[in-house]
Tab-separated table of C-alpha atoms in Angstrom:
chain	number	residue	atom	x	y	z
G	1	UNK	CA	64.653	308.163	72.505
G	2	UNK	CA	67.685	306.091	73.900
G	3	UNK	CA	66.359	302.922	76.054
G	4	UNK	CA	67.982	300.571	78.764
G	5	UNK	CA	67.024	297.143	78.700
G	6	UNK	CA	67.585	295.820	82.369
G	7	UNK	CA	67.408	292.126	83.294
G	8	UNK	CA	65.828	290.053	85.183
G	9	UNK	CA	63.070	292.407	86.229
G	10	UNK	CA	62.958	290.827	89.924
G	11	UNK	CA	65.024	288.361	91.593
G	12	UNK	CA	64.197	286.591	94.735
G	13	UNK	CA	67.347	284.893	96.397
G	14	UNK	CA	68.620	283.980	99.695
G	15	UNK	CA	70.653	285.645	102.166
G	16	UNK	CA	74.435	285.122	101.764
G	17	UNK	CA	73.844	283.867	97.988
G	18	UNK	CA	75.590	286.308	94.954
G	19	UNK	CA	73.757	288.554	92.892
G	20	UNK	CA	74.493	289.823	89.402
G	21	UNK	CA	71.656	292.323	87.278
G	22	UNK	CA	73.084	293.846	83.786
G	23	UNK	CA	72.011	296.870	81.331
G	24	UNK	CA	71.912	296.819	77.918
G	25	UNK	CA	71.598	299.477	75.037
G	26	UNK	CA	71.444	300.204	71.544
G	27	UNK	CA	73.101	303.607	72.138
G	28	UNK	CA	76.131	304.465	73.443
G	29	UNK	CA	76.667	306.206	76.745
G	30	UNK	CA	79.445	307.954	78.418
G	31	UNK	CA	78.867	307.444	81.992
G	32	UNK	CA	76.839	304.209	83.114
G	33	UNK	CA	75.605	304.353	87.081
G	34	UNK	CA	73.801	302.461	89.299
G	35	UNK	CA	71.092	303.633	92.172
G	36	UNK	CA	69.017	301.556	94.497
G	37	UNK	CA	65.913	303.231	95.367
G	38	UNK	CA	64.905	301.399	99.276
G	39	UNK	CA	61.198	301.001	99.773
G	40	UNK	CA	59.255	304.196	100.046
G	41	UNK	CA	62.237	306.185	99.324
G	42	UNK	CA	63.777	308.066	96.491
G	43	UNK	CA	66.892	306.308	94.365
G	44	UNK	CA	70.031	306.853	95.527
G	45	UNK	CA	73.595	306.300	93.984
G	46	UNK	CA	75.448	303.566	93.963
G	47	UNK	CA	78.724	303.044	91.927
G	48	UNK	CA	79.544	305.520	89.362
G	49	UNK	CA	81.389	304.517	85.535
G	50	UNK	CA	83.331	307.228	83.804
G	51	UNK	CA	85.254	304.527	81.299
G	52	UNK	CA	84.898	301.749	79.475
G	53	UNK	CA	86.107	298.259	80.488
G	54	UNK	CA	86.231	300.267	83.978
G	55	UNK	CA	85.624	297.340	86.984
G	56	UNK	CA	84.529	299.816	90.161
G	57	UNK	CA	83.669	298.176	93.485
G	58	UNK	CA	81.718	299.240	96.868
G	59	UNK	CA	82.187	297.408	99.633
G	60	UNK	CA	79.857	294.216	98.374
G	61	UNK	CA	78.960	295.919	95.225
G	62	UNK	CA	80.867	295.476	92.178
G	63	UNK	CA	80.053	297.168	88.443
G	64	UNK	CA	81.704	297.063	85.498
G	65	UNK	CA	81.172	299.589	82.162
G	66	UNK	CA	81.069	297.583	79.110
G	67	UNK	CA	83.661	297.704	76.899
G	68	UNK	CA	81.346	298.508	73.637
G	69	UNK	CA	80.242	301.689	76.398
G	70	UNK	CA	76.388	299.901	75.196
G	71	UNK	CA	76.569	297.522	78.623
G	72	UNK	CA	77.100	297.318	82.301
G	73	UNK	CA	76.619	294.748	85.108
G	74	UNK	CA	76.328	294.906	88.709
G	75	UNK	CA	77.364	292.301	91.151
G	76	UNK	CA	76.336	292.106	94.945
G	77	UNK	CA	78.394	289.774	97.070
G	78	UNK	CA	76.936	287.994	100.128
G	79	UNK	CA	73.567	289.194	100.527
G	80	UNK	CA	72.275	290.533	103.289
G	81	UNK	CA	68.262	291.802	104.073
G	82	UNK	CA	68.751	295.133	103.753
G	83	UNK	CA	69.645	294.980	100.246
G	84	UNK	CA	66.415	294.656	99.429
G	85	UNK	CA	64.493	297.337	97.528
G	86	UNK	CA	64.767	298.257	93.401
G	87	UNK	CA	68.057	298.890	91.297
G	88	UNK	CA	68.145	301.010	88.657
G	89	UNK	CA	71.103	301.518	85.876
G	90	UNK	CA	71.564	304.639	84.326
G	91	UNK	CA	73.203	306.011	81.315
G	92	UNK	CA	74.494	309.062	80.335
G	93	UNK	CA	75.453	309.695	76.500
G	94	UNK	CA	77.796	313.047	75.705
G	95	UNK	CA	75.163	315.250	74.079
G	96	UNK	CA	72.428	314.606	76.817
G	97	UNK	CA	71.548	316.902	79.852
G	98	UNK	CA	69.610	314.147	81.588
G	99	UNK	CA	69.519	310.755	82.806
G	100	UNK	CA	68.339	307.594	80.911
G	101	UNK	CA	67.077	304.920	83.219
G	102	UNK	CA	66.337	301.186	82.999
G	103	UNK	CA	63.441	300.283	84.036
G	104	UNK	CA	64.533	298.637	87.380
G	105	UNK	CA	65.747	295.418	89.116
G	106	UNK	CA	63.002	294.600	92.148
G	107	UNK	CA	65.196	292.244	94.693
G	108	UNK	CA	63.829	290.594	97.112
G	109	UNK	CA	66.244	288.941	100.142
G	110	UNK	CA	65.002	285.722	101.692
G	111	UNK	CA	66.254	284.704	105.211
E	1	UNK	CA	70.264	318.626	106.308
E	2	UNK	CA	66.732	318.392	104.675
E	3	UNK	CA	68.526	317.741	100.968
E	4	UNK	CA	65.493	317.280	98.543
E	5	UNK	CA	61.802	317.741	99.896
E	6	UNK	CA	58.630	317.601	98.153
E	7	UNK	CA	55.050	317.439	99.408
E	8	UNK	CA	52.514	316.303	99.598
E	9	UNK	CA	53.702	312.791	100.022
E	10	UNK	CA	50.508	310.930	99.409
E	11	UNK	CA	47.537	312.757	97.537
E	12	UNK	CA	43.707	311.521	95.908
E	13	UNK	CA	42.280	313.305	93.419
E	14	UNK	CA	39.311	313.149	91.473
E	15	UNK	CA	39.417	313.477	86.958
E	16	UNK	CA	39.669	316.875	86.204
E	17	UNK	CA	40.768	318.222	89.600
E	18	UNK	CA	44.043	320.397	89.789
E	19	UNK	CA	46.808	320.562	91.960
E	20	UNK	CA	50.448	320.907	92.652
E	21	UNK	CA	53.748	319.246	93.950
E	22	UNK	CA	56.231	321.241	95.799
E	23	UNK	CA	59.905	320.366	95.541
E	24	UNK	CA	62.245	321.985	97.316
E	25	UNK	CA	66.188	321.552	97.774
E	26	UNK	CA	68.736	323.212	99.797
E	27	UNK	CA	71.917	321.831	98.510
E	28	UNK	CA	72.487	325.349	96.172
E	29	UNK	CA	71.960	323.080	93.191
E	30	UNK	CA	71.654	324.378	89.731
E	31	UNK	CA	69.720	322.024	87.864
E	32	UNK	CA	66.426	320.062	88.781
E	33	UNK	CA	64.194	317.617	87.313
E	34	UNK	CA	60.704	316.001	87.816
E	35	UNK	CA	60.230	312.131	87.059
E	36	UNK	CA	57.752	309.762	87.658
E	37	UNK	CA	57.893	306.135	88.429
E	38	UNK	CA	55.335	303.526	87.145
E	39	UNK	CA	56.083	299.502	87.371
E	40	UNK	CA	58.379	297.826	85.015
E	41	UNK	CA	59.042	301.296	83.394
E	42	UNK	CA	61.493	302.610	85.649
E	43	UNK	CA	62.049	306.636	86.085
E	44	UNK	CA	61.012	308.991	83.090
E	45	UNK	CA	61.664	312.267	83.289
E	46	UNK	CA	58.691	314.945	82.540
E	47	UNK	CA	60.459	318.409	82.950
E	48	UNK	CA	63.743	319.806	84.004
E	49	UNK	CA	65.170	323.230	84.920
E	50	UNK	CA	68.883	323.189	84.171
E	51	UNK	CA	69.301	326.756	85.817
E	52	UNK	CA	67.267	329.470	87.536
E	53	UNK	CA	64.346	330.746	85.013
E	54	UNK	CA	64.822	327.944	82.622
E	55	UNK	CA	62.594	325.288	81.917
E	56	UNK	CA	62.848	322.217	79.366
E	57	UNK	CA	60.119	319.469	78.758
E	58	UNK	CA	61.565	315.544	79.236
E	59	UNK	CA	60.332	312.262	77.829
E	60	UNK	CA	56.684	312.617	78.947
E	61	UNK	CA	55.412	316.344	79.296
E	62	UNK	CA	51.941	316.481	77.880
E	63	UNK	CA	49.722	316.928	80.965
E	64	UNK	CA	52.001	318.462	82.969
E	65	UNK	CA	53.364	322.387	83.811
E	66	UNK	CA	56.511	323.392	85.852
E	67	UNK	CA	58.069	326.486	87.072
E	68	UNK	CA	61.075	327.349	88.652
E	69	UNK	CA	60.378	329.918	91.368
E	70	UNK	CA	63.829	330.492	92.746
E	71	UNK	CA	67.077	328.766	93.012
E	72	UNK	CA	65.545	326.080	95.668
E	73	UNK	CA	62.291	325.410	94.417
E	74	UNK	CA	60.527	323.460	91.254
E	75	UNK	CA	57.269	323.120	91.134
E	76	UNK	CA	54.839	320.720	89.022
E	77	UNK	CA	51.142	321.321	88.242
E	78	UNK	CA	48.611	318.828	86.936
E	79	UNK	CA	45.775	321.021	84.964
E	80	UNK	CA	43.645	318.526	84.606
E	81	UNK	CA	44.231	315.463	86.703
E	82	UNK	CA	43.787	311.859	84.299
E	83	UNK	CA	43.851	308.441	85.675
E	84	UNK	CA	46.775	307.844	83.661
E	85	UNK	CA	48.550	309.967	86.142
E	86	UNK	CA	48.292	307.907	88.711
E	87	UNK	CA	51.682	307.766	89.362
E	88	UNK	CA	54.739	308.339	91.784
E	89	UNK	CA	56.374	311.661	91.341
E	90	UNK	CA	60.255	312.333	92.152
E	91	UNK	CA	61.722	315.868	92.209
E	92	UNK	CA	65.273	315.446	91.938
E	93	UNK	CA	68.320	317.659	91.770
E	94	UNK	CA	71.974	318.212	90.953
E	95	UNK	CA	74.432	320.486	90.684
E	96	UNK	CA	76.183	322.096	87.422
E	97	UNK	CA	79.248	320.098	88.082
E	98	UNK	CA	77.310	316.855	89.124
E	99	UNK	CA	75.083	316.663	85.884
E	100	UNK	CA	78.510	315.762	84.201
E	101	UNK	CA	78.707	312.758	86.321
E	102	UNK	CA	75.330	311.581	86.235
E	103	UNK	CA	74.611	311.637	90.467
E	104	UNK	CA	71.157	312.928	91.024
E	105	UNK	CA	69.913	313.212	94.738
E	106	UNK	CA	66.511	312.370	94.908
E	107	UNK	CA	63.470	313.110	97.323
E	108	UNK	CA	61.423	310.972	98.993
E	109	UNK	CA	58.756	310.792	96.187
E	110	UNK	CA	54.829	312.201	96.395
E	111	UNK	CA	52.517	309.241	95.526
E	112	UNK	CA	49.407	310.068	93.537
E	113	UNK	CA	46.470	308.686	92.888
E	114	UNK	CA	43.713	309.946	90.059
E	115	UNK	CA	40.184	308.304	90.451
């Protein structure tokens, strides 16, 4: 089946200091996304990409759907503790009816 | 509003024992899916039910049965409980129109633990 590759499996940085975590695939997909799943809690959704070379932002967040549709980054500004917890990019390819996931980014937000 | 709720959140079981996870959702969504979440593998999906009384098996189904009992609720059943299912387990959900855009609302996960 299709894999994500996501890098660097954890991070540990300090408050106020930039983040950046990226996706990479073999396969193309449609529609990249990224959640962030909170300690003891389910994933939730991030930023959503519907197009390549699309640059979306969120408040701090910024992603960014690869040109070659077989990449995406995300960027968090400014850290703060509460972004802690595990992100997850996801891709979605044309013919599929479900989600493929990466197999998460565990950050960690030092004071 | 409740969104997606499964239970039980934490559960022990013994090799060989049965049991099953509720998941319930009252957002009216069509389609909804059962993953589970081991370290440095990220979320793989085990069954989903794109509509009422359909059911179709995901990336890792042996072990595991599902049915759809209604609209709101998707249920999985360990047979035969291994310790390789030690595991947490997400129900998640969407709707029709949502699946097209990839945003999945999750619950608040049902940790297991298989001795």
């Amino acid at each position: 089946g299709q894999q994500l590759n996501q890098s660097p499996q954890s991070m540990f940085i300090q408050e106020g200091e930039d983040v950046s975590m990226n996706c990479t695939s073999s396969s193309i997909f449609n529609t990249w996304l990224w959640y962030k799943q909170d300690p003891g809690e389910g994933p939730v959704l991030l930023i959503a990409l519907y197009k390549a070379g699309e640059l979306t932002s969120n408040g701090r967040l910024t992603a960014q759907f690869g040109i070659t549709r077989k990449d995406s980054f995300l960027n968090i500004s400014a850290s703060i503790p509460s972004d802690v917890g595990i992100y997850f990019c996801a891709g979605l390819s044309g013919s599929a009816r479900q989600l493929t996931f990466g197999s998460g980014t565990q950050l960690t937000v030092l004071p | 509003n409740a969104g997606v709720t499964q239970t039980p959140k934490f559960q022990v079981l013994k090799t060989g024992q049965s049991m099953t996870l509720q998941c319930a959702q009252d957002m009216n969504h069509n389609s909804m899916y059962w993953y589970r979440q081991d370290p440095g593998m990220g979320l793989r999906l085990i069954y989903y039910s794109a509509s009422e009384g359909t059911t179709d098996k995901g990336e890792v189904p042996n072990g595991y049965n599902v049915s759809r009992l209604n609209k709101r609720e998707f249920s999985l059943r360990l047979e035969s409980a291994a310790p390789s299912q030690t595991s947490v387990y997400f129900c998640a959900s969407t709707s029709g129109h949502r699946m097209n855009t990839g945003e999945l609302f999750f619950g608040e996960g049902s940790r297991l633990t298989v001795l």
